[in-house]
Amino acid sequence: MGFVCLGYCSVMTEPTTSFRTCPLCEATCGLAIEHQDGTVTRIRGDHDDVFSQGFLCPKGTVLGKFHDDPDRLRTPLIKQDGRHVAVSWDEAFAAISDGIVPVLDRSERDGGAMYLGNPVVHSLDLSLYSRAITVALGSKKVFSASTVDQRPREVASGLIYGSSFTIPVPDIDRTTALLLIGANPLVSNGSLATAPDWPGRIQALLDRDGALIVVDPARTKTAAKATTHLAPFPGTDALFLAAIASELVSTGQHRPDDADRAALEQVVEALAEFTPESVAEATGIAAEQTRDVIAQLVAAERPCVYARLGTTITPFGTTASWLVDVVNALLGALDAPGGAMFATNPAGSKNTRGEGPHGPVQTLGRRQTKASGMPIELGEHPVAALADEIESGNITALITVAGNPVLSCPDSERLDGALSGLEFMVSIDCYLNETTRHADVILPPPSHLQKPHFDVAFGNLAVRNVANYSAPIFPLDDGALAEWEICARLATVLGGGEGTREAAELVDSTIADQLIRGALGSSQCPPELSEERIRVAIGDRTGPDRVLDLLVRSGPYGDWFGSNDGLSLDVLVEHPHGIDLGALEPRIPEVLLTPSGRPEFAHPSLLGDVARLATLLTEPSSGLRLINRRTLRSNNSWMHNLEILVKGKPRCTMLMHPDDAQARGLDVGDRATVSSSAGSVEIAVELDDTIRPGVVSIPHGWGHGVEGTSLAVAERHAGVNVNVLTPATVVDPLSGTSQLTGFRVEVAAATA
Ligand SMILES: Nc1nc2c(c(=O)[nH]1)N[C@H]1C(S)=C(S)[C@@H](COP(=O)(O)OP(=O)(O)OC[C@H]3O[C@@H](n4cnc5c(=O)[nH]c(N)nc54)[C@H](O)[C@@H]3O)O[C@H]1N2
Ligand SMILES: Nc1nc2c(c(=O)[nH]1)N[C@H]1C(S)=C(S)[C@@H](COP(=O)(O)OP(=O)(O)OC[C@H]3O[C@@H](n4cnc5c(=O)[nH]c(N)nc54)[C@H](O)[C@@H]3O)O[C@H]1N2
Ligand code: SF4
Ligand SMILES: [Mo]
């Protein structure tokens, strides 16, 4: 019988299952994605994934829906007469060249700025190529989501260990007592602690009769599992940790590494005024509760302290992060199995090059932002200063990459207004949303299923050493550009070029050349290796695959371009469920890049903040404070356009203790006006006795339905933007990180 085409049969393919790491959060779950003819039919957890073993959360199942979302941008847009219209890539790059280059040149490049959003670290292309844009922009004004997130932890690590990448992670699978502060991994799926299936790992801890001690003003899903839950006043964790540290030493219960004993005792001497009694009123944690926690940690065979976002988005974030490490070290839990350990990144990291001790002295406070004098640390401006810098004319052109600062950054109403005053703005983003509506040009990346994936960042943070590469499942759409190519073309335009494919390839080969030189210069490079041999080994790959191959092969598990049988991209491709490289192993001193060759616990910048911490002891705790909250079916600001995640009861509500509500004449479902020093919003009240009296919570990332956006589903589930309330004036002075939790608000019944 002849071949009869019914119109669609010519493209019918066999149903296929592809395995892929979920790129949405830090948990890095393995997904089994069933698809046919370019359409995802089903997503399950990959039971053979070496790390996640089948676990996934509701977000992991929606990558197909995101791929098909009609609002996801497929062609570049430029703003004409206040409206965004579709154009070709050539037209988009020409518009950027005409629009931004003169603006940059007028300020001798000083007026350009970048905002790098959270998904940058979840995208292989962006992790490897967004830097090309920064370099070409030629401005030092780089902002990112880090200063509304983990920057205090990184600053503390830079000072203590000599690298901001050297972040201790909880060895969750081996600990016997986990003190978990300001984190809700049963909802967030974990952060700065890459571990798929937190629920299972926490359950395993409980099953082996371990203790889970949760410190959180709310009895969250995680706290509900705890063997002990303490609900402190927000923002006071550094006091609690200081009291634990000093009590451990004053009662002689500390057991640090002898090499660190002197430094730790110097620290504890400075902390003498913080005792379980002296901090009790300020923290809301009774002295006997603190002593009980200490007793549990000391009695445990393998104790571990882990703190996350609830401790870093406070004015004492760096100090709290430091004290976490001090307490772990005093317990003998730092760098010990079952304690707080350091991962070994398969893609390599500053701390895997075997360079060892004797790095440079790390200092703070050398640079400040022009308009508001906020600290610039680790090469980044605090986002709290972005509106100031724009309004005072110091920033005239902005490039946002995978970020939605209008919803995620403090004093956002003002920031929203400031963005409309820019002379030129470019966004690389998948949606026309609250931020990108200000952009003169929007460059859309392909969907996540059309990109390669490898977690170059989370190799530093994983609770097991694992390497897992995912090839794209679907090809690029006709005429679409890979995200690395968008970055590279944009970089050449910013440099005065035309943004052609050839120019982008030049950027790509320059990056590869630098990595080849770096590999040859490494102390770990086998002496017989030559540039020519490396080039032969990497073959004709280009783009992110070539860069990743170079990183992995010259990384700590690498094959050094055929010199041994270690990892290469080819080996990763042969292992679609990932390669397990084993449990974490002790790495001190090899991991350190400090002048002394030991952790600098007594770093002057950290000791220097103790006096400020003492001022918290007398801060009045009256009134209401607003804390942050995450919900399982949400991911910061950008997954609200997927019906399956937003349907059902509204998630953007304010949780309030019934006593606090009653005192204000509020009942379930009532609308309340919430105001702070920065602004006010109106929101529905949910009564909830799981939240501490004196504290209310509102999730972030909402506030859709704004004019000029194109998010049909999100618009129907708009919610309010909590960051209208967040003051931009309060930052952690050591790291420039905004206070997004624990600031004062007034709540009253909304008037009609
Ligand atoms: N009040 C309050 N505010 C907070 C927080 C809080 O707890 N409370 N949390 C803070 C934290 S921890 C963070 S990390 C920030 C996050 O804030 P942002 O860094 O602004 O990140 P998102 O809100 O996730 O916005 C991501 C943007 O990237 C786009 N995008 C998604 N994937 C891709 C991609 O692969 N490529 C490109 N080019 N674009 C992509 C989306 O469309 C969206 O516009 O918010 C912070 N803000
Ligand atoms: N479902 C979902 N998952 C996510 C995200 C999301 O938006 N939704 N975002 C991702 C991102 S970008 C990040 S950074 C991670 C964050 O992941 P986590 O670090 O786990 O952060 P949160 O889930 O915000 O939990 C912080 C907890 O701290 C508590 N808290 C607030 N203030 C204080 C305080 O002063 N002291 C103490 N002790 N606790 C306090 C809050 O009540 C909350 O339970 O989650 C990631 N995963
Ligand atoms: S937990 Fe994170 S990585 Fe795992 S499926 Fe959910 S969003 Fe994806
Ligand atoms: Mo984050």
CSV table of N, CA and C in Angstrom, one decimal, residues 425-497:
chain,number,residue,atom,x,y,z
A,425,MET,N,16.6,50.2,28.1
A,425,MET,CA,16.6,49.0,28.9
A,425,MET,C,16.4,47.8,27.9
A,426,VAL,N,17.2,46.8,28.2
A,426,VAL,CA,17.1,45.5,27.5
A,426,VAL,C,16.9,44.4,28.5
A,427,SER,N,16.0,43.4,28.1
A,427,SER,CA,15.8,42.3,29.0
A,427,SER,C,15.9,41.0,28.2
A,428,ILE,N,16.6,40.0,28.8
A,428,ILE,CA,16.6,38.7,28.3
A,428,ILE,C,15.6,37.9,29.2
A,429,ASP,N,14.5,37.6,28.7
A,429,ASP,CA,13.4,37.0,29.5
A,429,ASP,C,12.4,36.3,28.7
A,430,CYS,N,11.7,35.3,29.3
A,430,CYS,CA,10.7,34.6,28.6
A,430,CYS,C,9.3,35.2,28.6
A,431,TYR,N,9.1,36.2,29.4
A,431,TYR,CA,7.8,36.8,29.5
A,431,TYR,C,7.8,38.3,29.4
A,432,LEU,N,6.7,38.9,28.9
A,432,LEU,CA,6.5,40.3,29.0
A,432,LEU,C,5.8,40.5,30.4
A,433,ASN,N,6.6,40.8,31.4
A,433,ASN,CA,6.0,40.9,32.8
A,433,ASN,C,6.3,42.2,33.4
A,434,GLU,N,6.1,42.3,34.7
A,434,GLU,CA,6.1,43.5,35.5
A,434,GLU,C,7.4,44.3,35.3
A,435,THR,N,8.5,43.6,35.1
A,435,THR,CA,9.8,44.3,34.9
A,435,THR,C,10.0,44.5,33.4
A,436,THR,N,9.9,43.5,32.6
A,436,THR,CA,10.3,43.6,31.2
A,436,THR,C,9.4,44.6,30.4
A,437,ARG,N,8.2,44.9,30.9
A,437,ARG,CA,7.3,45.9,30.3
A,437,ARG,C,8.0,47.2,30.1
A,438,HIS,N,9.1,47.4,30.9
A,438,HIS,CA,9.8,48.7,30.8
A,438,HIS,C,10.9,48.6,29.7
A,439,ALA,N,11.2,47.4,29.3
A,439,ALA,CA,12.3,47.2,28.4
A,439,ALA,C,12.0,47.8,27.0
A,440,ASP,N,13.1,48.4,26.4
A,440,ASP,CA,12.9,48.8,25.0
A,440,ASP,C,13.0,47.7,24.1
A,441,VAL,N,13.8,46.7,24.5
A,441,VAL,CA,13.9,45.4,23.7
A,441,VAL,C,13.9,44.2,24.6
A,442,ILE,N,13.1,43.2,24.3
A,442,ILE,CA,13.1,42.0,25.0
A,442,ILE,C,13.6,40.9,24.1
A,443,LEU,N,14.6,40.1,24.6
A,443,LEU,CA,15.2,39.0,23.8
A,443,LEU,C,14.7,37.7,24.5
A,444,PRO,N,13.9,36.9,23.9
A,444,PRO,CA,13.4,35.7,24.6
A,444,PRO,C,14.3,34.4,24.4
A,445,PRO,N,14.6,33.7,25.5
A,445,PRO,CA,15.4,32.5,25.4
A,445,PRO,C,14.4,31.4,24.9
A,446,PRO,N,15.0,30.3,24.4
A,446,PRO,CA,14.1,29.1,24.2
A,446,PRO,C,13.6,28.6,25.5
A,447,SER,N,12.6,27.6,25.4
A,447,SER,CA,12.1,27.0,26.6
A,447,SER,C,13.2,26.1,27.3
A,448,HIS,N,12.9,25.8,28.5
A,448,HIS,CA,13.9,25.0,29.3
A,448,HIS,C,14.2,23.7,28.6
A,449,LEU,N,13.2,23.1,27.9
A,449,LEU,CA,13.3,21.8,27.2
A,449,LEU,C,14.1,21.9,26.0
A,450,GLN,N,14.4,23.1,25.5
A,450,GLN,CA,15.2,23.3,24.3
A,450,GLN,C,16.7,23.7,24.6
A,451,LYS,N,17.0,23.6,25.9
A,451,LYS,CA,18.4,24.0,26.3
A,451,LYS,C,19.1,22.8,27.0
A,452,PRO,N,20.4,22.7,26.9
A,452,PRO,CA,21.2,21.8,27.6
A,452,PRO,C,21.2,22.2,29.1
A,453,HIS,N,21.4,21.2,30.0
A,453,HIS,CA,21.4,21.6,31.4
A,453,HIS,C,22.5,20.9,32.2
A,454,PHE,N,23.1,21.6,33.1
A,454,PHE,CA,24.1,21.0,34.0
A,454,PHE,C,24.2,22.0,35.1
A,455,ASP,N,24.1,21.6,36.4
A,455,ASP,CA,24.1,22.6,37.5
A,455,ASP,C,25.5,22.9,37.9
A,456,VAL,N,26.1,23.9,37.2
A,456,VAL,CA,27.5,24.3,37.6
A,456,VAL,C,27.6,24.9,38.9
A,457,ALA,N,26.5,25.6,39.4
A,457,ALA,CA,26.6,26.3,40.7
A,457,ALA,C,26.3,25.3,41.8
A,458,PHE,N,25.3,24.4,41.6
A,458,PHE,CA,24.9,23.6,42.8
A,458,PHE,C,25.9,22.5,43.1
A,459,GLY,N,26.9,22.3,42.2
A,459,GLY,CA,27.9,21.3,42.6
A,459,GLY,C,28.7,21.8,43.8
A,460,ASN,N,28.7,23.1,44.1
A,460,ASN,CA,29.3,23.7,45.3
A,460,ASN,C,28.5,23.4,46.5
A,461,LEU,N,27.2,23.1,46.4
A,461,LEU,CA,26.3,23.1,47.5
A,461,LEU,C,25.5,21.8,47.7
A,462,ALA,N,25.9,20.8,47.0
A,462,ALA,CA,25.2,19.5,47.1
A,462,ALA,C,25.5,18.7,48.3
A,463,VAL,N,24.6,18.0,48.8
A,463,VAL,CA,24.8,17.2,50.0
A,463,VAL,C,25.5,15.8,49.7
A,464,ARG,N,25.5,15.5,48.4
A,464,ARG,CA,26.4,14.4,47.9
A,464,ARG,C,27.0,15.0,46.6
A,465,ASN,N,28.2,14.4,46.3
A,465,ASN,CA,28.8,14.9,45.0
A,465,ASN,C,28.2,14.1,43.9
A,466,VAL,N,27.6,14.8,42.9
A,466,VAL,CA,26.9,14.2,41.8
A,466,VAL,C,27.2,15.0,40.6
A,467,ALA,N,27.2,14.4,39.4
A,467,ALA,CA,27.3,15.1,38.1
A,467,ALA,C,26.2,14.5,37.2
A,468,ASN,N,25.5,15.5,36.6
A,468,ASN,CA,24.4,15.0,35.8
A,468,ASN,C,24.2,16.0,34.6
A,469,TYR,N,24.3,15.6,33.4
A,469,TYR,CA,24.1,16.4,32.2
A,469,TYR,C,22.8,16.1,31.5
A,470,SER,N,22.1,17.1,31.0
A,470,SER,CA,20.9,16.8,30.2
A,470,SER,C,21.0,17.5,28.9
A,471,ALA,N,20.8,16.8,27.8
A,471,ALA,CA,20.8,17.4,26.5
A,471,ALA,C,19.4,18.0,26.3
A,472,PRO,N,19.3,18.9,25.3
A,472,PRO,CA,18.0,19.5,25.0
A,472,PRO,C,17.1,18.3,24.6
A,473,ILE,N,15.8,18.4,24.9
A,473,ILE,CA,14.8,17.4,24.5
A,473,ILE,C,14.3,17.8,23.1
A,474,PHE,N,14.0,19.1,23.0
A,474,PHE,CA,13.4,19.6,21.7
A,474,PHE,C,14.4,20.5,21.0
A,475,PRO,N,14.4,20.5,19.7
A,475,PRO,CA,15.3,21.4,18.9
A,475,PRO,C,14.8,22.8,19.1
A,476,LEU,N,15.6,23.8,18.7
A,476,LEU,CA,15.2,25.2,18.8
A,476,LEU,C,14.1,25.4,17.7
A,477,ASP,N,13.1,26.3,18.0
A,477,ASP,CA,12.1,26.6,17.0
A,477,ASP,C,12.8,27.3,15.8
A,478,ASP,N,12.2,27.2,14.6
A,478,ASP,CA,12.8,27.8,13.5
A,478,ASP,C,13.1,29.3,13.8
A,479,GLY,N,14.3,29.7,13.5
A,479,GLY,CA,14.7,31.1,13.6
A,479,GLY,C,15.0,31.5,15.0
A,480,ALA,N,14.8,30.6,16.0
A,480,ALA,CA,15.1,31.0,17.4
A,480,ALA,C,16.6,30.9,17.7
A,481,LEU,N,17.1,31.6,18.7
A,481,LEU,CA,18.5,31.6,19.1
A,481,LEU,C,18.6,30.9,20.4
A,482,ALA,N,19.7,30.1,20.5
A,482,ALA,CA,20.0,29.5,21.8
A,482,ALA,C,20.3,30.7,22.8
A,483,GLU,N,20.2,30.4,24.1
A,483,GLU,CA,20.3,31.5,25.0
A,483,GLU,C,21.8,31.9,25.1
A,484,TRP,N,22.7,31.0,24.9
A,484,TRP,CA,24.2,31.4,25.0
A,484,TRP,C,24.4,32.4,23.8
A,485,GLU,N,23.8,32.1,22.7
A,485,GLU,CA,24.0,32.9,21.5
A,485,GLU,C,23.4,34.3,21.7
A,486,ILE,N,22.2,34.3,22.3
A,486,ILE,CA,21.6,35.7,22.6
A,486,ILE,C,22.6,36.5,23.5
A,487,CYS,N,23.2,35.8,24.5
A,487,CYS,CA,24.1,36.6,25.4
A,487,CYS,C,25.4,37.0,24.6
A,488,ALA,N,25.9,36.1,23.7
A,488,ALA,CA,27.1,36.4,23.0
A,488,ALA,C,26.8,37.5,22.0
A,489,ARG,N,25.7,37.4,21.3
A,489,ARG,CA,25.4,38.5,20.3
A,489,ARG,C,25.2,39.8,21.0
A,490,LEU,N,24.5,39.8,22.1
A,490,LEU,CA,24.2,41.1,22.8
A,490,LEU,C,25.6,41.6,23.3
A,491,ALA,N,26.5,40.8,23.7
A,491,ALA,CA,27.8,41.2,24.2
A,491,ALA,C,28.5,42.0,23.0
A,492,THR,N,28.4,41.4,21.8
A,492,THR,CA,29.2,42.0,20.7
A,492,THR,C,28.5,43.4,20.3
A,493,VAL,N,27.2,43.4,20.4
A,493,VAL,CA,26.5,44.7,20.2
A,493,VAL,C,26.9,45.8,21.2
A,494,LEU,N,27.0,45.4,22.4
A,494,LEU,CA,27.4,46.3,23.5
A,494,LEU,C,28.8,46.8,23.2
A,495,GLY,N,29.6,45.9,22.6
A,495,GLY,CA,31.0,46.3,22.3
A,495,GLY,C,31.1,47.1,21.0
A,496,GLY,N,30.0,47.5,20.4
A,496,GLY,CA,30.0,48.3,19.2
A,496,GLY,C,29.9,47.5,17.9
A,497,GLY,N,29.8,46.1,18.1
A,497,GLY,CA,29.7,45.3,16.9
A,497,GLY,C,28.2,45.2,16.4
